[in-house]
C-alpha cells in the first residue's frame, strides 16, 4: 500500500525564525497520524502548508502519488484535504446549515444541504440539528459543525488541530469513536495535539517536532507518555511539587452570585457559591464559554454585584471595584493576556503599573514613580524567568508563554491573600506551564487562597485540592480531588453536554420533526 | 507584491519621521494641485512656507501673526489630545471656544467701566468655566444615557454659534455702538483686555497659557496616573477596566479638560486679537485644532510644533491667495491634505513595508 501523503524536506522561514526546517514524513491510507510538539514547534505552519494557507520555501509534497502544491485552501479541499481548526470559524448569528453552506464551494440547495447534514452527522455519531443557531451551541457541538462541514466534502485526509481542548471527557470519547469510524473507511487523519494519553489511545504513528525540526517518529502505542514528553520538550519535564497541608481559615466566600446582565452569547452565572480557605487551591473546570469570564469579572471587581455576594475575610466586598479589592488583597489574572490582563502596545514597565501601582506603591501623590515601576517589572522578569530583551519592550512582542509568566508574576509578587486565575497556561509551552503551576502551588503553600479556572483538567488535578465544575453558568459543589476520577469529573461537567451518539431516540425525533416540517 | 508586516514594537524613529514625511508629501500633492489651478507650484509653496517668516516685505506683519494663530490652536489641541488618547472624541471644541468667549466677555462687560485688577482674571476663569460647562453636556449625556459624544459635541457647535449671534445682537451688544451688532471692543477697556505683551511679537496671555498647557499636558500624560489611565483606556479599554479605571470619570475629565482649554482660547481671543464678540467671531480654530492634535501625534510637544506649522499654513495661505489669487478653498484643501497624508503614513510606525513575493495569496 502506498502512502497517501508524503512530505519531503519542507522548509518555511519567517523573518527571524525558521518555522519548519527540512520536515519529512508520510501518512498512510487509513492511518491516524499524530503531529506532536510544543507550542511554537512549527505544527501550525506545517499543517497550513498542507492546507494551502502557506507556501513552503522549499520541499515537495506528494498526495496520492502525484505532486501536490495547493495554492490556496480551495485547491487543497478539491484534492481531498480538509481541516478542522482549533479556533472555530463560525458565525454565531447563523444556523448550522447556513454556516456549513458558507464553507462549501458549491453548496447544494438549503433543503438538500440540511438533509445531507442530517445524514452525515447521523452516520458518524455526531447528531446535529441544521436549523439551530450556532450561538446557542456548546463548544462540542460547534466542533461537530466544523467536522460535518469537512465530512460533506468526502475528504481523503482530515487534519484536526487540538480538537479535544474544548471537549469534556465524554465528548472526547464520542469524537474518538467518529475518528475510528472514519479510519475504518480508509480516511487518513492528521491529528495535532500535545495531549500524550490521547495520542497513545488513538494514533497509529507519530511525528514529533521540536523547534521546526522532526526530532523523532514512533508508534505512540509502544512508548510511554513520559518518553513522548521528553522527545517533545527535549528534556525531562519538571513536575510541579505539592504538599497537601491542612487548610486554614475561610478567606473568600461567594454566595448567590448571579449575573445581572450578560453580553450577547455570554453566559449568565446562576446562584454560584463556594468557599476557599487559606493555603488551598480550588480548581474550577469546564469548557470555556460556560461562565468562566463572567466568574473572573465578578471576583476581580470588573462587574459589580450586591455587596453580600462576595465576602473577603468576612467583609462584604461584592460592590467594590478592582482597585478597592486589590487594596484588600484580592487579585486576579484574566484569561486574555493581550487586551485584558495587559495592554498590547504598552511596555512591560507600563503593564507592571496596570494592576500593581497600588500594592507596590508605584505612584505617589498621583504621580507614577517610573523608576520603581521599572524595578518591579525587572523583579517579575527575573523571578518568573520572562524571556524578553528588556523591560521596555511592548507586551505584544512577547510570546504567549512569556507574557503569561509576566502576568501571573505581576500578581503573585504583590503578595495576594486571594488570587483568581483564568486559564493560566492556555497556549503556553510545557516548560512555562510547569513553572506557572509551581508558582501557584508555592503561593498557596505560603497561605494564600488560590482559585484556578481552567479547561485543562489535567492541570486542575495536578494543582488543586478541591474541584468544582462550571457548566452553563452553574457551579457544582466542590469535591476533594483526592481519588477523583476522570469519569466523575466528566459527569460533574454535565456529561457530554446532553449530546449522545446518533442512533438514539432523540436523533430519531429530530428527523421526524424535520420531515414533518418539510411535508 | 507589496505587503504590510506588523512591527513587534512600534518604531520610535518612524513615529517622529512620519509628520515630516507627511509635510513633504503635502508639498508635492499640493504643488500638483496648485499647478493644475494654473499657478506656479514652487512659488506657491514658497509663499506659504517661507515668505511669512523671511520675506522682508511681509515678515514684519506675518511673523507676530504666527503666535497669534498658533496660540489658540495649541491650547485647544492639547485639551483635545487628552480625549483622543483615551478614545473620547470631542469634535465640538469650536462650540466650547465660543462659549468660553461669551462667558468671559459677559463677566467683563458686566463690570464695565470698573478698572479693578481682578476683572481680567475673573474673565479668564469664567471663560474656562463656559467651555467646561458646554463640554459637560455631551459628557453627562454620554455617561448617563450612553449617547455618542461625537454627534452631541459637534451639533452643539451650531447651537453655540446661534447663541453667539443672539448675544452679539442682544444682551452683549455695545450700547454705544449705534445699533451695530457686536459687543464693546475690549481693546478700548484696559482692565479687561489681553494686549500684546511685547511689541510686534504676537505674544499675548493666550500664548502663555498655551505653553503652560503644553507643559502641563506633557507631565500629565507621562508622569501622572491619570495620564497613564488615559493612555491605557485608549489602547485597551478592557485592560483599563481590569486596572480599575472608571470610564465615566475618564469621560468627564477628558471632555471637561478639553472644554476648559477651548474656553480659555476663546476668552483670550475675544479680549485680544479679535477684540469683541461679533456674529462671526469664531474662525474655525476648534476644528483646525483637531488636525493640529493629530499632526502633533496627540503628544503635547508635538502639538506645539504642529500648531506653529498649521499657523504658518494659515498665514502663508492667506498670503498666497492674496499674491497669486489662489482660491481659499484650495488653501483649505491643502491643509486637509496634511491631515490625510499624516494619517496615511502613520501606518509606517506600526507596520513595515515588505516588497516581494509571499506564498500566501
XYZ file of N, CA and C in Angstrom, chain A residues 2 52 80 111 116 144 156 177 225 240 282 302 322 347 431 434 461-462 468 470 503 519:
66
model
N 0.631 2.123 -0.917
C 1.431 3.347 -0.946
C 0.856 4.340 0.071
N -2.661 24.571 2.222
C -2.600 25.586 1.169
C -2.684 27.017 1.663
N -8.999 16.825 -1.745
C -9.441 15.885 -0.728
C -8.815 16.100 0.638
N -32.515 22.933 1.418
C -33.218 21.733 1.900
C -32.341 20.512 1.716
N -28.436 16.469 3.900
C -27.092 15.873 3.912
C -26.441 16.014 5.281
N -18.632 19.887 16.092
C -19.321 18.966 15.185
C -19.672 19.661 13.878
N -10.076 12.783 1.829
C -9.148 11.648 1.946
C -8.273 11.830 3.184
N -14.665 7.854 18.712
C -15.454 6.833 18.016
C -15.650 7.246 16.562
N 4.007 7.771 27.991
C 3.728 9.198 27.863
C 4.955 10.026 28.225
N 5.458 19.789 38.803
C 5.255 20.640 39.979
C 5.145 19.811 41.249
N -8.501 25.939 44.825
C -9.763 25.422 44.296
C -9.677 25.443 42.779
N -14.512 43.712 38.185
C -14.846 44.405 36.941
C -16.350 44.476 36.745
N -12.199 46.954 41.151
C -10.940 46.202 41.142
C -9.878 46.767 42.090
N 4.625 49.029 27.254
C 5.813 48.271 27.632
C 5.514 47.438 28.878
N 7.154 23.815 29.443
C 8.079 24.239 30.491
C 7.528 25.459 31.235
N 4.626 24.468 33.460
C 5.050 23.837 34.712
C 5.505 24.898 35.705
N -6.241 18.822 38.125
C -5.952 17.702 39.023
C -4.543 17.807 39.575
N -3.655 18.395 38.804
C -2.262 18.498 39.238
C -2.101 19.491 40.386
N -14.402 21.919 41.379
C -15.809 22.196 41.111
C -15.944 22.405 39.613
N -17.885 24.148 36.358
C -18.731 25.262 35.942
C -19.324 24.891 34.593
N -27.619 7.074 16.958
C -28.789 6.209 16.854
C -29.527 6.119 18.185
N -42.973 18.398 5.016
C -44.187 17.968 4.298
C -45.370 18.880 4.505
